[in-house]
Coordinates of C-alpha atoms in Angstrom, one line a residue:
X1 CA -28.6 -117.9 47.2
X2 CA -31.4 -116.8 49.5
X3 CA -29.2 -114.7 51.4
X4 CA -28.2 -112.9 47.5
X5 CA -31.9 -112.6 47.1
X6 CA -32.9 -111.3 50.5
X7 CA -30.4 -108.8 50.8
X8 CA -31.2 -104.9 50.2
X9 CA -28.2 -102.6 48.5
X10 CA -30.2 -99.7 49.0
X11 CA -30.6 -100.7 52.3
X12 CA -26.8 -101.4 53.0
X13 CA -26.1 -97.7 51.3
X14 CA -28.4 -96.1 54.2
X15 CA -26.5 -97.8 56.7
X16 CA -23.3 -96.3 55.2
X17 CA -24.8 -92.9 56.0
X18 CA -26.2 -93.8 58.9
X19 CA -22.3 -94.9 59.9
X20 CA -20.7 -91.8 58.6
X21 CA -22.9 -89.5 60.4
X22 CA -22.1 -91.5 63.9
X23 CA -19.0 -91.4 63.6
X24 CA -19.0 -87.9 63.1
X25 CA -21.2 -87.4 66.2
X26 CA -18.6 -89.8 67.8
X27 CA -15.6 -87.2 66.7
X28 CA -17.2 -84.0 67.8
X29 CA -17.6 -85.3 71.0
X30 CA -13.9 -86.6 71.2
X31 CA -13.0 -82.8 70.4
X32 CA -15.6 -81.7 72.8
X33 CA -14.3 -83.8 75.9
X34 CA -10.2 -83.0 74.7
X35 CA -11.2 -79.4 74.5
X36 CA -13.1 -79.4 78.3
X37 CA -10.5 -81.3 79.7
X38 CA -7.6 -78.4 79.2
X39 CA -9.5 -76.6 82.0
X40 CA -7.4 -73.4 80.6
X41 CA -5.1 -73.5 83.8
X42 CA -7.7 -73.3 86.3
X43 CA -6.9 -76.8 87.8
X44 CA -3.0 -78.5 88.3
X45 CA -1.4 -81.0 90.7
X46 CA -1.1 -84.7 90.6
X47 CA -5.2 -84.8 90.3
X48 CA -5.4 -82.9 87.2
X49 CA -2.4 -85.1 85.9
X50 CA -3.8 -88.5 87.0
X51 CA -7.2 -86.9 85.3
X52 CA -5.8 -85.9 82.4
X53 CA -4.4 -89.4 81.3
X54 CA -8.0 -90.8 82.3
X55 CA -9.4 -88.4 79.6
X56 CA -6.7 -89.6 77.3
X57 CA -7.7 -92.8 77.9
X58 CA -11.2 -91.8 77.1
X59 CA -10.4 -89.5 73.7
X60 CA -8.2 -92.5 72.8
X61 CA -11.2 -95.0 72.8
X62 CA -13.7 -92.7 70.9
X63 CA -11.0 -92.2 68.6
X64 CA -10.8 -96.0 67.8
X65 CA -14.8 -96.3 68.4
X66 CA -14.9 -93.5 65.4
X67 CA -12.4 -95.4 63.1
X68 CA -14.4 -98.5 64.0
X69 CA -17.7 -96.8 62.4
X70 CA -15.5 -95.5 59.1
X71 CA -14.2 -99.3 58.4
X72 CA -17.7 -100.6 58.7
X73 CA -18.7 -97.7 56.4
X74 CA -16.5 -98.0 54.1
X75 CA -16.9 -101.8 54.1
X76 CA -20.8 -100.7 53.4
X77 CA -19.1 -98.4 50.6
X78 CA -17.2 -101.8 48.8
X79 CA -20.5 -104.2 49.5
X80 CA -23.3 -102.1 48.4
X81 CA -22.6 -101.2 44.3
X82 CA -21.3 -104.7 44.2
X83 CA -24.0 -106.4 45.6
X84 CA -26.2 -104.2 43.3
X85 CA -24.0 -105.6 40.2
X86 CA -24.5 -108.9 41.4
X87 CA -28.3 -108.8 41.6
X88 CA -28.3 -107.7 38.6
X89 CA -26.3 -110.9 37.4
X90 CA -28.6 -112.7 39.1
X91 CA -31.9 -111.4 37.1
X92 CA -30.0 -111.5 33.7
X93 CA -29.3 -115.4 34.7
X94 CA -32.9 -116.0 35.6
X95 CA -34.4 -113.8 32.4
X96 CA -32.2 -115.8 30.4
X97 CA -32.8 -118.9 31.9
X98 CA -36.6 -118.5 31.9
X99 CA -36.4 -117.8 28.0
X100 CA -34.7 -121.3 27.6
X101 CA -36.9 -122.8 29.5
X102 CA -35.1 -123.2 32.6
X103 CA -36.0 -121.8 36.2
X104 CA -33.6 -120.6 38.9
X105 CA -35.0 -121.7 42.1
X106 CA -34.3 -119.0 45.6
X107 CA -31.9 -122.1 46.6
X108 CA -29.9 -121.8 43.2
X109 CA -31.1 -125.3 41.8
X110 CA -32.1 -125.0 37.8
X111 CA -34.8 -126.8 36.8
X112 CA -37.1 -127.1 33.9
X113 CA -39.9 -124.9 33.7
X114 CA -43.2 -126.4 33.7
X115 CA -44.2 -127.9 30.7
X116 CA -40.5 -127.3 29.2
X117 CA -38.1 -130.1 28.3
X118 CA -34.7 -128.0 28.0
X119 CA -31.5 -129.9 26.6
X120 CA -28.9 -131.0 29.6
X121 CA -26.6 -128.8 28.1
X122 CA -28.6 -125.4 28.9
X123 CA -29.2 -126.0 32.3
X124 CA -25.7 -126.7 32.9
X125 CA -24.7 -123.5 31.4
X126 CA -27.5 -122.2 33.6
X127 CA -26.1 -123.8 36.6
X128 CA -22.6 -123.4 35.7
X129 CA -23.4 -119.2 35.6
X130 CA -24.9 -119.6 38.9
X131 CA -22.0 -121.5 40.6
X132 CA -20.0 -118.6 39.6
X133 CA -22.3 -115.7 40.9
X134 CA -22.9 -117.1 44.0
X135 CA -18.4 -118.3 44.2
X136 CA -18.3 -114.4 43.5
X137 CA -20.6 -113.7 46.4
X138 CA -18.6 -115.7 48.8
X139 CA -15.7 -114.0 47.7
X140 CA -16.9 -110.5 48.3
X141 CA -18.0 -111.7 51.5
X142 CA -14.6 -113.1 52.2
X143 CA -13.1 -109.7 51.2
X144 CA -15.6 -107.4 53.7
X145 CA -14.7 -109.7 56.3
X146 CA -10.9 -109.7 56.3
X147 CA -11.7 -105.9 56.1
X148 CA -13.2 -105.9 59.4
X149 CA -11.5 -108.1 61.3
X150 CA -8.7 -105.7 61.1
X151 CA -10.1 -104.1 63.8
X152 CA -11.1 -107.0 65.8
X153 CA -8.5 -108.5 68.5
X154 CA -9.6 -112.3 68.2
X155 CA -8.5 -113.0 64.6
X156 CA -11.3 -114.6 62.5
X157 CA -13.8 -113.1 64.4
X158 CA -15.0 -110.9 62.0
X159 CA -15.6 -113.3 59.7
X160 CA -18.0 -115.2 62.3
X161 CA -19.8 -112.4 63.5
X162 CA -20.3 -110.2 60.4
X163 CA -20.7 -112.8 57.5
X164 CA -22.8 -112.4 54.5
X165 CA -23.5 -115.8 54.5
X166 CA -24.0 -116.2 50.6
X167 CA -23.1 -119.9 51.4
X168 CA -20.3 -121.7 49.6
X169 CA -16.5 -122.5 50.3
X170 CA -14.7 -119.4 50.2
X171 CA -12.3 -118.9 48.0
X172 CA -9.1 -117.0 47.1
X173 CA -9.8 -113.8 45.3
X174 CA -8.0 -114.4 41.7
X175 CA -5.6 -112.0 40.5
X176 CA -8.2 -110.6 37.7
X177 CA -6.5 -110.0 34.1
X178 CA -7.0 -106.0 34.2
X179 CA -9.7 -104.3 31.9
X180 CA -8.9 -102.9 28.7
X181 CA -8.3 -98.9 28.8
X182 CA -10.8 -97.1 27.7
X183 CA -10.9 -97.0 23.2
X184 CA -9.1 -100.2 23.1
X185 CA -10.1 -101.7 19.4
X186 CA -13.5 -103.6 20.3
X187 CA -12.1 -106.7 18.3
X188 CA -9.3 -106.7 21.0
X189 CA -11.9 -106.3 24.4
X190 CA -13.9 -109.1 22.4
X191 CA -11.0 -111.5 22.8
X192 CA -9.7 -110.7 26.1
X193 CA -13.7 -110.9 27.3
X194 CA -13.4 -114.5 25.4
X195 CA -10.7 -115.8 27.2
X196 CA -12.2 -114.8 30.6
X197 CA -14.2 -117.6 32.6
X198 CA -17.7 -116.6 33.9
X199 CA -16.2 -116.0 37.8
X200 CA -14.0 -113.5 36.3
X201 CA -16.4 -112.3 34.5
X202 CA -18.9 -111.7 37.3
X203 CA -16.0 -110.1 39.7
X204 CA -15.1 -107.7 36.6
X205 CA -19.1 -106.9 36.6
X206 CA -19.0 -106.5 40.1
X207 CA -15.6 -104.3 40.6
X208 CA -15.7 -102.3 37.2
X209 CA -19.3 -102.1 36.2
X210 CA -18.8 -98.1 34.9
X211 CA -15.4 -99.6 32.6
X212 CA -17.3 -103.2 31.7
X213 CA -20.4 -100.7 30.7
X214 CA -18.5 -98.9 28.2
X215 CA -16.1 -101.2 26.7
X216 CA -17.4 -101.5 22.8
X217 CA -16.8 -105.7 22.2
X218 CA -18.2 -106.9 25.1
X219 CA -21.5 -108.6 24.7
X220 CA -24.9 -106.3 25.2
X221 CA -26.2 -108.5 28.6
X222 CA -22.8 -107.9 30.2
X223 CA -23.0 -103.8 29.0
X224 CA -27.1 -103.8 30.3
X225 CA -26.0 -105.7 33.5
X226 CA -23.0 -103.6 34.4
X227 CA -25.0 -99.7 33.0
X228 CA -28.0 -100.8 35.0
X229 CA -26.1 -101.3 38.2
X230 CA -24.2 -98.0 37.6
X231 CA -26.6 -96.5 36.9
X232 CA -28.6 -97.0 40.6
X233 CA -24.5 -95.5 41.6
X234 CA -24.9 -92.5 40.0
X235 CA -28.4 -91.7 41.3
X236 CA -27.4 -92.4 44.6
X237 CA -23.7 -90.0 44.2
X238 CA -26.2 -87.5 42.3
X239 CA -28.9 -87.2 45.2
X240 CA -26.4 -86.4 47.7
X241 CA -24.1 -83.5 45.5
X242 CA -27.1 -81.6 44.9
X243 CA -28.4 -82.3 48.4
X244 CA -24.7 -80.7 49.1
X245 CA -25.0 -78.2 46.9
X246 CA -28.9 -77.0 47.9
X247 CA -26.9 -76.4 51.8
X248 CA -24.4 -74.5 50.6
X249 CA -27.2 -72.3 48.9
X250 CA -29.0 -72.0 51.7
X251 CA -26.5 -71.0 53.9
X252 CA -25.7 -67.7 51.9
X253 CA -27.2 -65.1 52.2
X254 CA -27.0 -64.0 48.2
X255 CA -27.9 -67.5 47.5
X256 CA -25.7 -68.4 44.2
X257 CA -25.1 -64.8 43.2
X258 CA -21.1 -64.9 44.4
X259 CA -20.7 -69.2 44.3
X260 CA -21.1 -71.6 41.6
X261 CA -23.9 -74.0 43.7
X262 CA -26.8 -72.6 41.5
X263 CA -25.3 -73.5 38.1
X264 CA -23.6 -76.9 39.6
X265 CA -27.3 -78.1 41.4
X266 CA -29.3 -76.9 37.7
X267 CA -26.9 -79.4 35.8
X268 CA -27.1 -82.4 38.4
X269 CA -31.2 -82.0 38.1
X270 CA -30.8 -82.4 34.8
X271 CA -28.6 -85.5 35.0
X272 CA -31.1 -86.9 37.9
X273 CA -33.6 -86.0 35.5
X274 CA -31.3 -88.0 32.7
X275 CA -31.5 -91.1 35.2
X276 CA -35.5 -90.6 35.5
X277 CA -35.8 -90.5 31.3
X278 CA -33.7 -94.0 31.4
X279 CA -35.6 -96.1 34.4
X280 CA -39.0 -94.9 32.6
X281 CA -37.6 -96.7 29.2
X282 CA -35.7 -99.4 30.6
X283 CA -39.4 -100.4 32.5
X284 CA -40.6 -100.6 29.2
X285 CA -39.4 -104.2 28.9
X286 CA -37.0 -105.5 26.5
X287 CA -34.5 -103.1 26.7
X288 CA -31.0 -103.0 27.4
X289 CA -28.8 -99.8 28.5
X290 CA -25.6 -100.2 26.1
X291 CA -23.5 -97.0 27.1
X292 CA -23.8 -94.9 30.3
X293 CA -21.5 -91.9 30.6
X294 CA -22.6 -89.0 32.7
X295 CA -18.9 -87.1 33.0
X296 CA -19.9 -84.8 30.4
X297 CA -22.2 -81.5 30.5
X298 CA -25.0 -83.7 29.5
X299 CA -26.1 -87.5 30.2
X300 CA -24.9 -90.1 27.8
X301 CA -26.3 -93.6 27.0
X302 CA -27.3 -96.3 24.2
X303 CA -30.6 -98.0 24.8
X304 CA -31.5 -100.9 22.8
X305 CA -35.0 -102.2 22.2
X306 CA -34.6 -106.0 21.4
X307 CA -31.0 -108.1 22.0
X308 CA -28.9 -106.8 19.7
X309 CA -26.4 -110.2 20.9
X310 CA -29.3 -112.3 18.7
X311 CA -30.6 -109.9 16.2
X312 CA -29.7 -110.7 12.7
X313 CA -30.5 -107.1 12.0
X314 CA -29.7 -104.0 13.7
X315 CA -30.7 -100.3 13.4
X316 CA -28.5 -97.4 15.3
X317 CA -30.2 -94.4 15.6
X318 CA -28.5 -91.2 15.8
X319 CA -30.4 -88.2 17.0
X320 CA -29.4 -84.2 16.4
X321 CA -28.6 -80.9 17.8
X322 CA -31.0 -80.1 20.7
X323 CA -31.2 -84.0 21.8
X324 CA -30.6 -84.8 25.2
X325 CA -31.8 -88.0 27.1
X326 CA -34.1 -86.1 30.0
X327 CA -35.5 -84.2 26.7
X328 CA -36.3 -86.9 24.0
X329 CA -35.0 -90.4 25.1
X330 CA -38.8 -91.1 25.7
X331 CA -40.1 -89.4 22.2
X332 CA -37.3 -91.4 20.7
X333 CA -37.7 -95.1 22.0
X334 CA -41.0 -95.1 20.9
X335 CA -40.3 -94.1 17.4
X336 CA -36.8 -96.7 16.9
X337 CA -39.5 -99.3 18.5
X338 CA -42.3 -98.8 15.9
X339 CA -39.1 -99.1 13.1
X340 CA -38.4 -101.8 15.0
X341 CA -41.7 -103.4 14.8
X342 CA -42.1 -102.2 10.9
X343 CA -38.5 -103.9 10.2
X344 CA -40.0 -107.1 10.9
X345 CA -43.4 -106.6 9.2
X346 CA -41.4 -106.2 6.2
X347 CA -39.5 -109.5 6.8
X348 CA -42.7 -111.1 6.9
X349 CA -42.3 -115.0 7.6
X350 CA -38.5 -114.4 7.8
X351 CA -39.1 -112.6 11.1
X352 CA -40.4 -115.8 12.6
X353 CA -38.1 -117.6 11.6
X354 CA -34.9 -116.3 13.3
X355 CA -35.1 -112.8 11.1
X356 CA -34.7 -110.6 14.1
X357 CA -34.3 -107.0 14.8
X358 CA -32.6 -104.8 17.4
X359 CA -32.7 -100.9 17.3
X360 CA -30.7 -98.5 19.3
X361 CA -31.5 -95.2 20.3
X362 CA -27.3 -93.9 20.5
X363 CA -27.6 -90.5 22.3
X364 CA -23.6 -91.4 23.4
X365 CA -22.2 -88.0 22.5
X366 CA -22.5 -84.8 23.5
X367 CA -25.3 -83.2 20.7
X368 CA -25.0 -79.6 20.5
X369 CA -27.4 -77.2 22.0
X370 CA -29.3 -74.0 20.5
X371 CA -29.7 -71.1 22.6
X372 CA -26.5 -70.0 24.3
X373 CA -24.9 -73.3 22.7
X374 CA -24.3 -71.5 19.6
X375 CA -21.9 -69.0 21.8
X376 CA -19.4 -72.2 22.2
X377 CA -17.7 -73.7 19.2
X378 CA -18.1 -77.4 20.8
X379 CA -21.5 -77.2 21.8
X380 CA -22.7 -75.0 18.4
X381 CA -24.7 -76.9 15.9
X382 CA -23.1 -74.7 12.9
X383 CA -20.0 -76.6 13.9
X384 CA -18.3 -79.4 12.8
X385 CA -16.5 -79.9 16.2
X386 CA -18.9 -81.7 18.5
X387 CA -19.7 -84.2 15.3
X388 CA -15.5 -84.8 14.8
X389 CA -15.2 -85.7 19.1
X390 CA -18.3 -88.0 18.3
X391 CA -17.8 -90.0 15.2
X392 CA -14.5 -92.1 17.1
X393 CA -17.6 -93.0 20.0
X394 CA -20.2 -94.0 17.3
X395 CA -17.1 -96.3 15.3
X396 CA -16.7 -98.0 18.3
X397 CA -20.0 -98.6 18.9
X398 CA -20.7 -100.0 16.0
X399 CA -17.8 -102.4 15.3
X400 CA -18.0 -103.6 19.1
X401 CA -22.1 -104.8 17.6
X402 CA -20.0 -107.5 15.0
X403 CA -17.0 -108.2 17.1
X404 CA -18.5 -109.1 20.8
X405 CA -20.6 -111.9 18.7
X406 CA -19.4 -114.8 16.6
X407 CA -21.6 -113.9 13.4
X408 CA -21.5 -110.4 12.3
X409 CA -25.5 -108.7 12.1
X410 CA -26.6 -106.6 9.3
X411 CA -26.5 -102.9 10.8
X412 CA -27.9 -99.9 9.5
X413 CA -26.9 -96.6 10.6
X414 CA -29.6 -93.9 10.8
X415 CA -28.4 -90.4 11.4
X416 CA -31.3 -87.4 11.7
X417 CA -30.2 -83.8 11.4
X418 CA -27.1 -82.9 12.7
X419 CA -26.5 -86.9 13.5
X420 CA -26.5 -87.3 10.3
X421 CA -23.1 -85.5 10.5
X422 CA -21.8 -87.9 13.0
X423 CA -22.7 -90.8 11.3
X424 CA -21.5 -89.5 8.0
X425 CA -17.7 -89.2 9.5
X426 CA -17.7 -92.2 11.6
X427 CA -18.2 -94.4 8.3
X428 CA -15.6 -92.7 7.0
X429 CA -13.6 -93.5 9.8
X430 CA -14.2 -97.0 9.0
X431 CA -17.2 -97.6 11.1
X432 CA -18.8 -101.5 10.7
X433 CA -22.2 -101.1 8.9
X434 CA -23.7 -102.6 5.7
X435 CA -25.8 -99.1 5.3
X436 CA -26.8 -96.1 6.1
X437 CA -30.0 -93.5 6.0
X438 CA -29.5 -89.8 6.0
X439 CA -32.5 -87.9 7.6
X440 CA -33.0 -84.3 7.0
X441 CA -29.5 -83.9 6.6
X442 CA -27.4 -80.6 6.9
X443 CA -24.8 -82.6 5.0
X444 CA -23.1 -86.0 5.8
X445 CA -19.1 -84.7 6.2
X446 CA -18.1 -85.3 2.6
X447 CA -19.2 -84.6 -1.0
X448 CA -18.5 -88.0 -1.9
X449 CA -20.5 -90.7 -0.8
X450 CA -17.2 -93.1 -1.9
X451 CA -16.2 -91.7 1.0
X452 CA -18.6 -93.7 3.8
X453 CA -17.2 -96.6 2.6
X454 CA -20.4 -98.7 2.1
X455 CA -21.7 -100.7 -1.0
X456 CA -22.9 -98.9 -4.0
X457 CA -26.5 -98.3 -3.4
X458 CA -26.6 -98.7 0.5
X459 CA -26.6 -95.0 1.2
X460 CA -30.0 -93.6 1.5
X461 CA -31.4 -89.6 1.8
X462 CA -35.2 -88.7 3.4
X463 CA -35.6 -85.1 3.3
X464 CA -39.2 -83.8 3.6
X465 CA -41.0 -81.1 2.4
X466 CA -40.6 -77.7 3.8
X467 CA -37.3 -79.0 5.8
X468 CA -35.4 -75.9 5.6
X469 CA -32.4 -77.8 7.5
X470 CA -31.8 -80.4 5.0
X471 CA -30.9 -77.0 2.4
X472 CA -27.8 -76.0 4.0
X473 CA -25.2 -78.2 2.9
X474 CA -22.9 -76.7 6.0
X475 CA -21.0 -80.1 6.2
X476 CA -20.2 -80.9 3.1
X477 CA -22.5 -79.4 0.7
X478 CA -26.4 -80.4 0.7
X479 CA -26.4 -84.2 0.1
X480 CA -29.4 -83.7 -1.9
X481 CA -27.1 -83.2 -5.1
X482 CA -24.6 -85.9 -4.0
X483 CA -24.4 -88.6 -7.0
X484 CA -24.6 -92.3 -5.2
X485 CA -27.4 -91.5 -2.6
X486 CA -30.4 -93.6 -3.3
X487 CA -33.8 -90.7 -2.2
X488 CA -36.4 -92.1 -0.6
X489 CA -40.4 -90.6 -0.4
X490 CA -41.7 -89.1 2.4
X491 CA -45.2 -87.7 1.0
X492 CA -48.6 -90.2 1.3
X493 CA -48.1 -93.1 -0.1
X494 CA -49.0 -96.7 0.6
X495 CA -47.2 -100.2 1.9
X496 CA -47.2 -103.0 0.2
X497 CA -50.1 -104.5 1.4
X498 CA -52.0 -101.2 0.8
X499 CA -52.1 -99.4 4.0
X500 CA -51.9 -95.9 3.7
X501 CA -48.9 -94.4 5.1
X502 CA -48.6 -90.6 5.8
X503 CA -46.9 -87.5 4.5
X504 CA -44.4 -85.9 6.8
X505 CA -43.2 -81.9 6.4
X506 CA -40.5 -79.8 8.5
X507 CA -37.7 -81.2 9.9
X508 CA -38.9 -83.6 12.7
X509 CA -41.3 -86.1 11.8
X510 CA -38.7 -88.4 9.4
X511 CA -39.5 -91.6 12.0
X512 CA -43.1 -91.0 13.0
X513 CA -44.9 -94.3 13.2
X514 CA -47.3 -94.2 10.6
X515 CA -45.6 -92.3 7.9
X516 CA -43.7 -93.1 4.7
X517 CA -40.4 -92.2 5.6
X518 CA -40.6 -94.6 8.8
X519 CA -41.6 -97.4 6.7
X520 CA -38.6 -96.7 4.0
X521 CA -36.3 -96.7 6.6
X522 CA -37.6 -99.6 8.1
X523 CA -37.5 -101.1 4.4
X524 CA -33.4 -100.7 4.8
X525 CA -33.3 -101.7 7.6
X526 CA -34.7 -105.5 6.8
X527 CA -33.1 -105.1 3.5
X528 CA -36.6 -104.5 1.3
X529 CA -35.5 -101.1 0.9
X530 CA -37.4 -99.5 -2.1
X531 CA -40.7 -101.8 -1.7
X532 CA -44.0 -101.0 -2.0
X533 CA -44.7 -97.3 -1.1
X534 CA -44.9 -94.6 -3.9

């Protein structure tokens, strides 16, 4: 357990590099001494022979001494995001356990927290997750040393002389049941991540935390752990392409006029820039990073504030065109956390007694752009096209909230703009949620609201005044005519204990903490939708 603690991923990652450069070093020279030693017929006889197998004894060795340094790196390669994933086990553990009442001493031993009497049952649970972290360590130690000692000539040595030491009696490495493929049915992931035991679990979260991240069913601490620990991968993998990518700019002389560097460095800032958006929310404290995905031309994630695995209510925001996460995560956490905050000043005593709310920020699709966006049909907020590849990713979502837990939470979509689009067509796709709130809608994919499947009277429209966006009726006519869609005010009004609440206008204000519309959504949200303001 100490050994966990003390060591340093980041640290283990600059020793790869370190390693990978030496051996490099280690090669030129190889070529160097092979290329010398030819003498370019200027020396022969038995010397030069009886020479030349010397230097092939030489070349030979820094050929082995160069393969040496690429299986240590690339025993650095397997430890390193591993090791991170594990660390990040750890802290989940000891947040968890500390909310229970239970500490996680350095040695692994659980123990009551001061002052806390816990039930025998929780810190065995506790203790039982920590037997299988640390039985997960020993076996990723087991694994980097059986890689080494490949190259060693006393067998076993490698494992004596380049141990982790995570303590424990190694164990075999299990034959792992595979991971679901990516858009399995969450229900399915939720019972295949049932029937797993927590050292399976744990070796999953160490060996696939980018598929584990983004499989809809599996339980939100599993999803934060693995995102998180990705998402220190994908800085790392991102600082070094457009390190790449700024030498290959520098070493033309028309900079990127004739390559594609300049275009390929802009779009991995923005991605680092992505990353820097999601570590300044995430330190905001009780959040969790649902959905990572950085393949496409913009960042993808789902950021919860509050455990969405507890909550007995849960709100799913869905931003517009123009959103990305380096842009507006930020702007947009703070508002779903102020909802969040509303939701359970409407539930009043109910929210101290077990009436809890999560809300998600779900920027997990790629939102059209203006600007040169509107030059490409997929990326063009006047099309339907970017909404239709999103809704299937926004289902998902939401039936993996009901079916990685036992009870089913009350969830609320919220869709602003053109995510009101998305959300409009993943409910009619089937999408799990109990209701929905339209916010300066362009339309909502269908001119009847049958069609979204929900209860008569949970499908809700805000559009403010002066919200020329909400007019357009491009997807599906303007929902502001559409029989079954319950308006709600956004001019001044008042709550129900008489604070004022403000008027929004134009199209971007609908969740600004403060104003009516805000406290109407938040209203659905804790299902008091309708109360108190005017």
């Amino acid at each position: 357990m100490h050994d966990l603690i003390r060591w340093d991923p980041d640290a283990l990652s600059d020793f790869e590099e370190t390693l990978g450069r030496c051996a490099a070093d280690v090669e030129h020279v190889r070529e160097a001494v092979t290329m010398r030693a030819r003498c370019e017929g200027r020396w022969g006889g038995d010397a030069h022979d009886a020479a030349g197998r010397q230097v092939a004894l030489c070349t030979e060795a820094l050929a082995a001494r160069s393969d040496s340094l690429l299986r240590v790196r690339d025993c650095a390669l397997l430890v390193a995001p591993r090791l991170r994933t594990l660390r990040a086990e750890l802290e989940a553990i000891r947040s968890d356990a500390a909310a229970d009442g239970v500490v996680v001493a350095d040695d692994g031993t659980v123990r009551p927290a001061p002052g806390a009497s816990p039930v025998t049952a929780v810190r065995a649970g506790v203790q039982g997750r920590v037997a299988a972290l640390l039985a997960h360590a020993a076996e990723l130690d087991r694994e980097a040393a059986q890689m080494l000692s490949r190259e060693l000539d006393e067998p076993g040595r490698a494992e004596n002389a380049t141990s982790l030491r995570f303590g424990g009696t190694r164990t075999e490495v299990p034959d792992l049941p595979g991971p679901p493929a990516p858009g399995t049915p969450p229900d399915v992931v939720a019972r295949w991540w049932a029937g797993l035991d927590e050292r399976d679990r744990t070796a999953l979260l160490s060996g696939h935390p980018a598929l584990i991240g983004a499989l809809d069913g599996i339980p939100a601490g599993a999803r934060d752990a693995a995102n998180r620990a990705l998402l220190g991968i994908e800085r790392r993998r991102l600082e070094g392409v457009a390190a790449q990518l700024q030498a290959e700019l520098g070493g033309t002389v028309f900079g990127g006029l004739f390559i594609d560097a300049d275009a390929g460095l802009e779009q991995t800032a923005k991605k680092l820039a992505a990353i820097d958006a999601l570590d300044e929310v995430l330190a905001r404290g009780d959040r969790h990073l649902l959905a990572l995905d950085l393949t496409g031309r913009e960042a993808m994630a789902a950021v919860a504030v509050g455990n969405v695995d507890d909550a007995d209510r849960v709100a799913v925001f869905v931003p517009g065109a123009g959103s990305t996460l380096q842009g507006s995560l930020g702007g947009y956490d703070t508002q779903v956390s102020a909802l969040r905050d509303q939701a359970h000043q409407h539930l009043g005593d109910a929210a101290e007694n077990g009436g809890r709310v999560a809300a998600v920020t779900w920027l997990n699709y790629q939102a059209p752009q203006w600007g040169w966006g509107l030059a490409y049909t997929e990326r063009s907020p006047v099309s339907d096209l970017a909404a239709q590849i999103a809704a299937p990713r926004l289902s998902g979502f939401l039936d993996g909230l009901g079916a990685s837990r036992a009870d089913t939470p009350d969830i609320t979509v919220v869709g602003h703009s053109y995510g009101a689009v998305v959300a409009g067509l993943a409910l009619q796709q089937g999408a799990d949620a109990d209701a929905a709130v339209f916010l300066g809608a362009p339309g909502i994919g269908t001119d009847d609201v049958r069609d979204l499947g929900l209860s008569e009277g949970a499908a809700y429209l805000v559009e403010a005044r002066w919200d020329a966006f909400a007019d357009v009726g491009t997807f599906g006519g303007d929902p502001s005519f559409l029989d079954g869609l319950t308006h709600l005010p956004s001019g001044a009004g008042a709550s129900a204990t008489g604070e004022p609440l403000t008027a929004i206008t134009g199209h971007s204000s609908y969740l600004q903490p403060g104003s009516t519309s805000s406290y109407q959504v938040a209203a659905v949200v804790s299902g008091a939708a309708g109360r108190g303001a005017a």
